[in-house]
Coordinates of C-alpha atoms in Angstrom, one line a residue:
X1 CA -4.3 28.6 -0.7
X2 CA -7.7 27.4 -1.9
X3 CA -7.6 29.2 -5.3
X4 CA -4.2 27.7 -6.0
X5 CA -5.3 24.2 -5.0
X6 CA -8.4 24.5 -7.1
X7 CA -6.4 25.6 -10.1
X8 CA -3.6 23.1 -9.8
X9 CA -5.9 20.1 -9.1
X10 CA -6.8 20.0 -12.8
X11 CA -3.2 19.3 -13.8
X12 CA -2.1 16.7 -11.2
X13 CA -1.0 13.1 -11.1
X14 CA -2.6 10.5 -8.9
X15 CA 0.0 8.1 -7.4
X16 CA -2.5 5.8 -5.6
X17 CA -3.9 3.4 -8.2
X18 CA -6.9 2.5 -6.1
X19 CA -7.9 6.1 -5.9
X20 CA -7.0 6.7 -9.5
X21 CA -9.1 4.0 -11.0
X22 CA -12.1 4.1 -8.7
X23 CA -12.9 7.8 -8.8
X24 CA -13.7 10.0 -11.7
X25 CA -11.2 12.8 -12.6
X26 CA -13.5 15.5 -11.2
X27 CA -14.1 13.4 -8.1
X28 CA -10.3 13.2 -7.4
X29 CA -10.0 16.9 -7.7
X30 CA -13.0 17.7 -5.5
X31 CA -11.7 15.1 -3.0
X32 CA -8.4 17.0 -2.9
X33 CA -10.1 20.3 -2.4
X34 CA -12.5 18.9 0.3
X35 CA -9.6 17.5 2.2
X36 CA -8.3 21.0 2.6
X37 CA -11.6 22.6 3.5
X38 CA -12.7 19.7 5.8
X39 CA -9.5 17.9 6.9
X40 CA -10.0 14.1 6.9
X41 CA -8.4 11.6 9.2
X42 CA -5.1 10.3 7.7
X43 CA -5.0 12.8 4.8
X44 CA -2.5 15.7 4.8
X45 CA -2.2 18.3 2.0
X46 CA 1.0 20.4 1.6
X47 CA 1.6 23.4 -0.6
X48 CA 4.9 24.8 -1.8
X49 CA 6.0 27.9 -3.7
X50 CA 9.3 28.9 -5.4
X51 CA 9.0 32.2 -7.2
X52 CA 6.2 31.8 -9.7
X53 CA 6.1 28.0 -9.4
X54 CA 3.5 26.5 -7.1
X55 CA 3.0 22.8 -6.2
X56 CA 0.7 20.8 -4.0
X57 CA 0.9 17.3 -2.7
X58 CA -1.3 15.0 -0.6
X59 CA -0.4 11.9 1.5
X60 CA -2.5 9.3 3.2
X61 CA -1.2 7.8 6.4
X62 CA -2.1 4.4 7.7
X63 CA -1.1 4.7 11.3
X64 CA -1.8 1.1 12.2
X65 CA 0.5 -0.1 9.4
X66 CA 3.1 2.6 9.9
X67 CA 2.8 3.3 6.2
X68 CA 2.1 6.5 4.2
X69 CA 1.0 6.7 0.5
X70 CA 1.5 9.6 -1.8
X71 CA -2.0 10.2 -3.2
X72 CA -1.6 13.3 -5.4
X73 CA 1.0 15.7 -6.8
X74 CA 0.2 18.7 -8.9
X75 CA 1.1 19.9 -11.4
X76 CA 2.3 16.7 -13.0
X77 CA 5.9 16.8 -14.4
X78 CA 6.0 17.1 -18.1
X79 CA 9.8 17.6 -18.5
X80 CA 12.7 18.0 -16.2
X81 CA 12.0 18.5 -12.5
X82 CA 12.5 21.8 -10.7
X83 CA 13.8 21.8 -7.1
X84 CA 10.4 22.9 -5.8
X85 CA 9.1 19.3 -6.5
X86 CA 12.1 17.9 -4.7
X87 CA 11.4 20.0 -1.7
X88 CA 7.7 19.0 -1.8
X89 CA 8.6 15.3 -1.8
X90 CA 11.0 15.8 1.1
X91 CA 8.3 17.7 3.0
X92 CA 5.8 14.9 2.5
X93 CA 8.3 12.4 3.8
X94 CA 9.0 14.6 6.9
X95 CA 5.2 15.0 7.5
X96 CA 4.6 11.3 7.2
X97 CA 7.4 10.6 9.7
X98 CA 5.8 13.1 12.2
X99 CA 2.6 11.1 11.9
X100 CA 4.2 7.8 12.8
X101 CA 4.9 6.4 9.3
X102 CA 8.0 4.3 8.7
X103 CA 7.8 4.2 4.9
X104 CA 6.4 6.4 2.2
X105 CA 5.1 4.7 -1.0
X106 CA 4.0 5.8 -4.5
X107 CA 2.7 4.0 -7.6
X108 CA 4.0 5.7 -10.7
X109 CA 4.3 4.9 -14.4
X110 CA 7.9 3.9 -15.2
X111 CA 7.9 6.1 -18.3
X112 CA 6.8 9.2 -16.4
X113 CA 9.3 12.0 -15.6
X114 CA 8.0 11.7 -12.0
X115 CA 9.5 8.2 -11.8
X116 CA 13.1 9.6 -12.2
X117 CA 12.3 12.4 -9.8
X118 CA 11.2 10.1 -7.0
X119 CA 14.2 7.8 -7.6
X120 CA 16.4 11.0 -7.2
X121 CA 14.8 11.7 -3.8
X122 CA 15.6 8.4 -2.3
X123 CA 12.8 6.1 -3.4
X124 CA 13.6 2.5 -4.4
X125 CA 11.7 0.1 -6.6
X126 CA 10.2 -2.6 -4.4
X127 CA 7.7 -4.2 -6.9
X128 CA 6.3 -3.8 -10.4
X129 CA 2.7 -4.1 -11.4
X130 CA 0.5 -3.9 -14.5
X131 CA -3.0 -2.4 -14.6
X132 CA -5.5 -4.2 -16.9
X133 CA -8.9 -2.8 -17.9
X134 CA -12.2 -4.3 -18.9
X135 CA -14.7 -1.9 -20.4
X136 CA -18.0 -1.4 -18.6
X137 CA -20.7 -4.0 -19.6
X138 CA -18.2 -6.2 -21.4
X139 CA -19.8 -9.6 -22.0
X140 CA -18.0 -12.4 -20.1
X141 CA -18.6 -16.0 -20.8
X142 CA -19.6 -17.9 -17.7
X143 CA -16.9 -20.5 -16.8
X144 CA -17.2 -23.5 -14.5
X145 CA -15.8 -22.6 -11.1
X146 CA -14.5 -25.6 -9.1
X147 CA -14.6 -23.7 -5.8
X148 CA -16.8 -21.3 -4.0
X149 CA -16.8 -17.5 -3.7
X150 CA -18.0 -15.8 -0.6
X151 CA -17.6 -12.6 1.3
X152 CA -14.7 -12.4 3.7
X153 CA -15.6 -13.1 7.4
X154 CA -13.6 -12.9 10.6
X155 CA -13.2 -16.6 10.6
X156 CA -11.2 -16.4 7.4
X157 CA -8.5 -14.1 8.8
X158 CA -5.9 -16.7 9.7
X159 CA -6.3 -18.5 6.3
X160 CA -6.1 -15.3 4.4
X161 CA -2.9 -14.3 6.3
X162 CA -1.4 -17.7 5.6
X163 CA -2.2 -17.4 1.9
X164 CA -0.8 -13.8 1.8
X165 CA 2.5 -14.8 3.5
X166 CA 2.9 -17.7 1.1
X167 CA 2.3 -15.6 -2.1
X168 CA 3.8 -12.2 -1.4
X169 CA 7.6 -11.9 -1.1
X170 CA 8.7 -11.0 2.5
X171 CA 10.4 -7.8 1.3
X172 CA 7.2 -6.3 -0.1
X173 CA 4.7 -7.7 2.4
X174 CA 4.5 -4.5 4.5
X175 CA 3.6 -2.3 1.5
X176 CA 1.1 -4.6 -0.4
X177 CA -1.6 -5.0 2.2
X178 CA -5.0 -4.3 0.7
X179 CA -6.7 -1.0 1.7
X180 CA -9.0 -1.0 4.7
X181 CA -11.6 0.6 2.4
X182 CA -11.8 -2.5 0.2
X183 CA -14.1 -5.4 0.5
X184 CA -12.7 -9.0 0.5
X185 CA -13.9 -12.0 -1.5
X186 CA -12.6 -15.4 -0.5
X187 CA -12.2 -18.3 -2.9
X188 CA -12.3 -21.8 -1.4
X189 CA -11.5 -25.0 -3.1
X190 CA -11.5 -28.5 -1.5
X191 CA -11.8 -26.9 1.9
X192 CA -8.8 -24.6 1.5
X193 CA -8.6 -20.8 0.9
X194 CA -6.9 -20.7 -2.5
X195 CA -7.6 -17.1 -3.3
X196 CA -8.4 -13.7 -1.9
X197 CA -9.6 -10.7 -4.0
X198 CA -9.7 -7.2 -2.5
X199 CA -12.4 -5.2 -4.2
X200 CA -12.6 -1.4 -4.2
X201 CA -15.5 0.4 -5.8
X202 CA -16.2 3.9 -6.8
X203 CA -18.0 6.0 -9.5
X204 CA -15.0 5.8 -11.8
X205 CA -14.5 2.0 -11.7
X206 CA -13.9 -1.2 -9.8
X207 CA -10.4 -2.0 -8.7
X208 CA -9.4 -5.6 -8.1
X209 CA -6.3 -6.8 -6.3
X210 CA -6.1 -10.6 -6.5
X211 CA -4.0 -13.0 -4.4
X212 CA -4.3 -16.5 -5.9
X213 CA -2.3 -19.5 -4.8
X214 CA 0.2 -20.7 -7.4
X215 CA -1.6 -24.1 -7.6
X216 CA -4.5 -22.3 -9.2
X217 CA -4.1 -23.0 -12.9
X218 CA -4.7 -20.5 -15.7
X219 CA -8.1 -21.7 -16.6
X220 CA -9.2 -21.7 -13.0
X221 CA -7.7 -18.2 -12.4
X222 CA -9.7 -16.9 -15.4
X223 CA -12.9 -18.5 -14.0
X224 CA -12.2 -16.8 -10.6
X225 CA -11.7 -13.4 -12.2
X226 CA -14.8 -13.8 -14.3
X227 CA -16.9 -14.9 -11.3
X228 CA -15.7 -11.9 -9.2
X229 CA -16.6 -9.5 -12.0
X230 CA -20.1 -11.1 -12.1
X231 CA -20.3 -11.1 -8.3
X232 CA -19.8 -7.3 -8.2
X233 CA -23.2 -5.8 -9.4
X234 CA -21.8 -2.5 -10.5
X235 CA -19.5 -4.1 -13.1
X236 CA -22.1 -3.6 -15.8
X237 CA -22.0 0.2 -15.4
X238 CA -18.3 0.9 -14.7
X239 CA -15.0 -0.5 -16.1
X240 CA -13.1 -3.1 -14.1
X241 CA -9.4 -2.8 -13.4
X242 CA -7.1 -5.6 -12.2
X243 CA -3.7 -5.0 -10.6
X244 CA -1.3 -7.8 -11.5
X245 CA 1.9 -7.6 -9.6
X246 CA 5.1 -9.1 -11.0
X247 CA 5.2 -11.9 -8.5
X248 CA 1.9 -13.1 -9.9
X249 CA 2.5 -12.2 -13.6
X250 CA 0.9 -15.4 -14.7
X251 CA -2.4 -13.8 -14.0
X252 CA -1.9 -11.5 -17.0
X253 CA -2.6 -14.4 -19.4
X254 CA -5.9 -15.1 -17.6
X255 CA -6.9 -11.4 -17.7
X256 CA -6.0 -11.2 -21.5
X257 CA -8.1 -14.3 -22.1
X258 CA -11.1 -12.7 -20.5
X259 CA -10.8 -9.5 -22.6
X260 CA -8.9 -7.2 -20.3
X261 CA -6.4 -4.8 -22.0
X262 CA -3.2 -3.7 -20.4
X263 CA -3.2 0.0 -19.7
X264 CA 0.1 0.8 -18.0
X265 CA 3.1 -0.7 -16.2
X266 CA 3.9 0.9 -12.8
X267 CA 6.6 0.7 -10.2
X268 CA 5.8 0.6 -6.6
X269 CA 8.4 2.9 -5.0
X270 CA 9.3 3.0 -1.3
X271 CA 11.2 5.6 0.7
X272 CA 12.2 4.6 4.2
X273 CA 11.6 7.3 6.8
X274 CA 12.7 5.5 10.0
X275 CA 16.1 3.7 10.2
X276 CA 16.3 0.4 12.1
X277 CA 18.9 -0.3 14.6
X278 CA 20.9 -3.3 13.2
X279 CA 23.2 -3.8 16.2
X280 CA 22.8 -2.4 19.7
X281 CA 25.9 -1.0 21.2
X282 CA 26.4 -1.2 25.0
X283 CA 28.9 0.9 26.9
X284 CA 31.2 -1.1 29.2
X285 CA 30.2 -0.6 32.8
X286 CA 33.1 -0.4 35.2
X287 CA 32.4 -0.8 39.0
X288 CA 34.8 -0.7 41.9
X289 CA 35.8 -4.1 43.4
X290 CA 33.7 -5.0 46.4
X291 CA 35.5 -5.9 49.6
X292 CA 34.0 -9.0 51.2
X293 CA 34.7 -9.8 54.8
X294 CA 34.1 -13.1 56.4
X295 CA 30.8 -13.0 58.3
X296 CA 30.4 -14.6 61.7
X297 CA 27.5 -16.8 62.6
X298 CA 24.6 -14.6 63.9
X299 CA 24.5 -16.5 67.2
X300 CA 28.2 -16.2 68.0
X301 CA 27.7 -13.0 70.0
X302 CA 24.6 -14.2 71.9
X303 CA 25.2 -15.3 75.5
X304 CA 23.6 -18.5 76.8
X305 CA 21.3 -16.3 79.0
X306 CA 20.1 -14.5 75.9
X307 CA 19.4 -17.8 74.1
X308 CA 17.2 -19.0 76.9
X309 CA 15.2 -15.8 77.1

């Protein structure tokens, strides 16, 4: 399969935004090939054939979160979908379920033919997001920051979790958790954690996923993003990407104010693999009636001689 994987890797689509915007195009292809030669933990690559058509797909399973992400599909759809793609997507869902995942997710451009194909195979839109890009070395004007930025520590976990649960809608909380490969930056203001920014870095770029409290105003949000870009040393050499989800769409204005340009609008698609039991059914247990006889006192059959012995 290696010649086929090498050939098709140049024509694929990346459905994991973090991977897409932090790795160079050639790096994504070589990563796909190396995952076949040297299988990596959590990564699974599948191949499919139907006559002359050949397809490949890769998923990444986060066993601790019971979540799987479609990383790569090749070749990318340019027109109507053939059934071989449908079979590949179903096979990825089955493989993810075998590895303990309850949901399979994908991030795809809503204008892409692949979006309609995934919807046809049982995926539902759980969230929408925009990707904003800042060119490498773009000069940012320093802005006053009323709070303090610091690297995430173990002591921040409870505050971060509370912030996350207050910002992210309950429906999408299981699928929007930052990657374990990302680094966390905490923003504190007046003694409270008012922001958390997950930072993923690679040769292709820097990918930011911010979680800012609604009380953080537009000017303060712009100052936070600007400070995070300055905080990451590699931002002068590589472009910076910000993922703005629909439930935080007010951050788009702050990104535009800093010089970011909107690249694409994506849908976060989810396909449930495991079905939950909504109501437990119990079979009625029938047992024969028990006959209860009156019991005599235990000493009624003991003679006076026995009692004294």
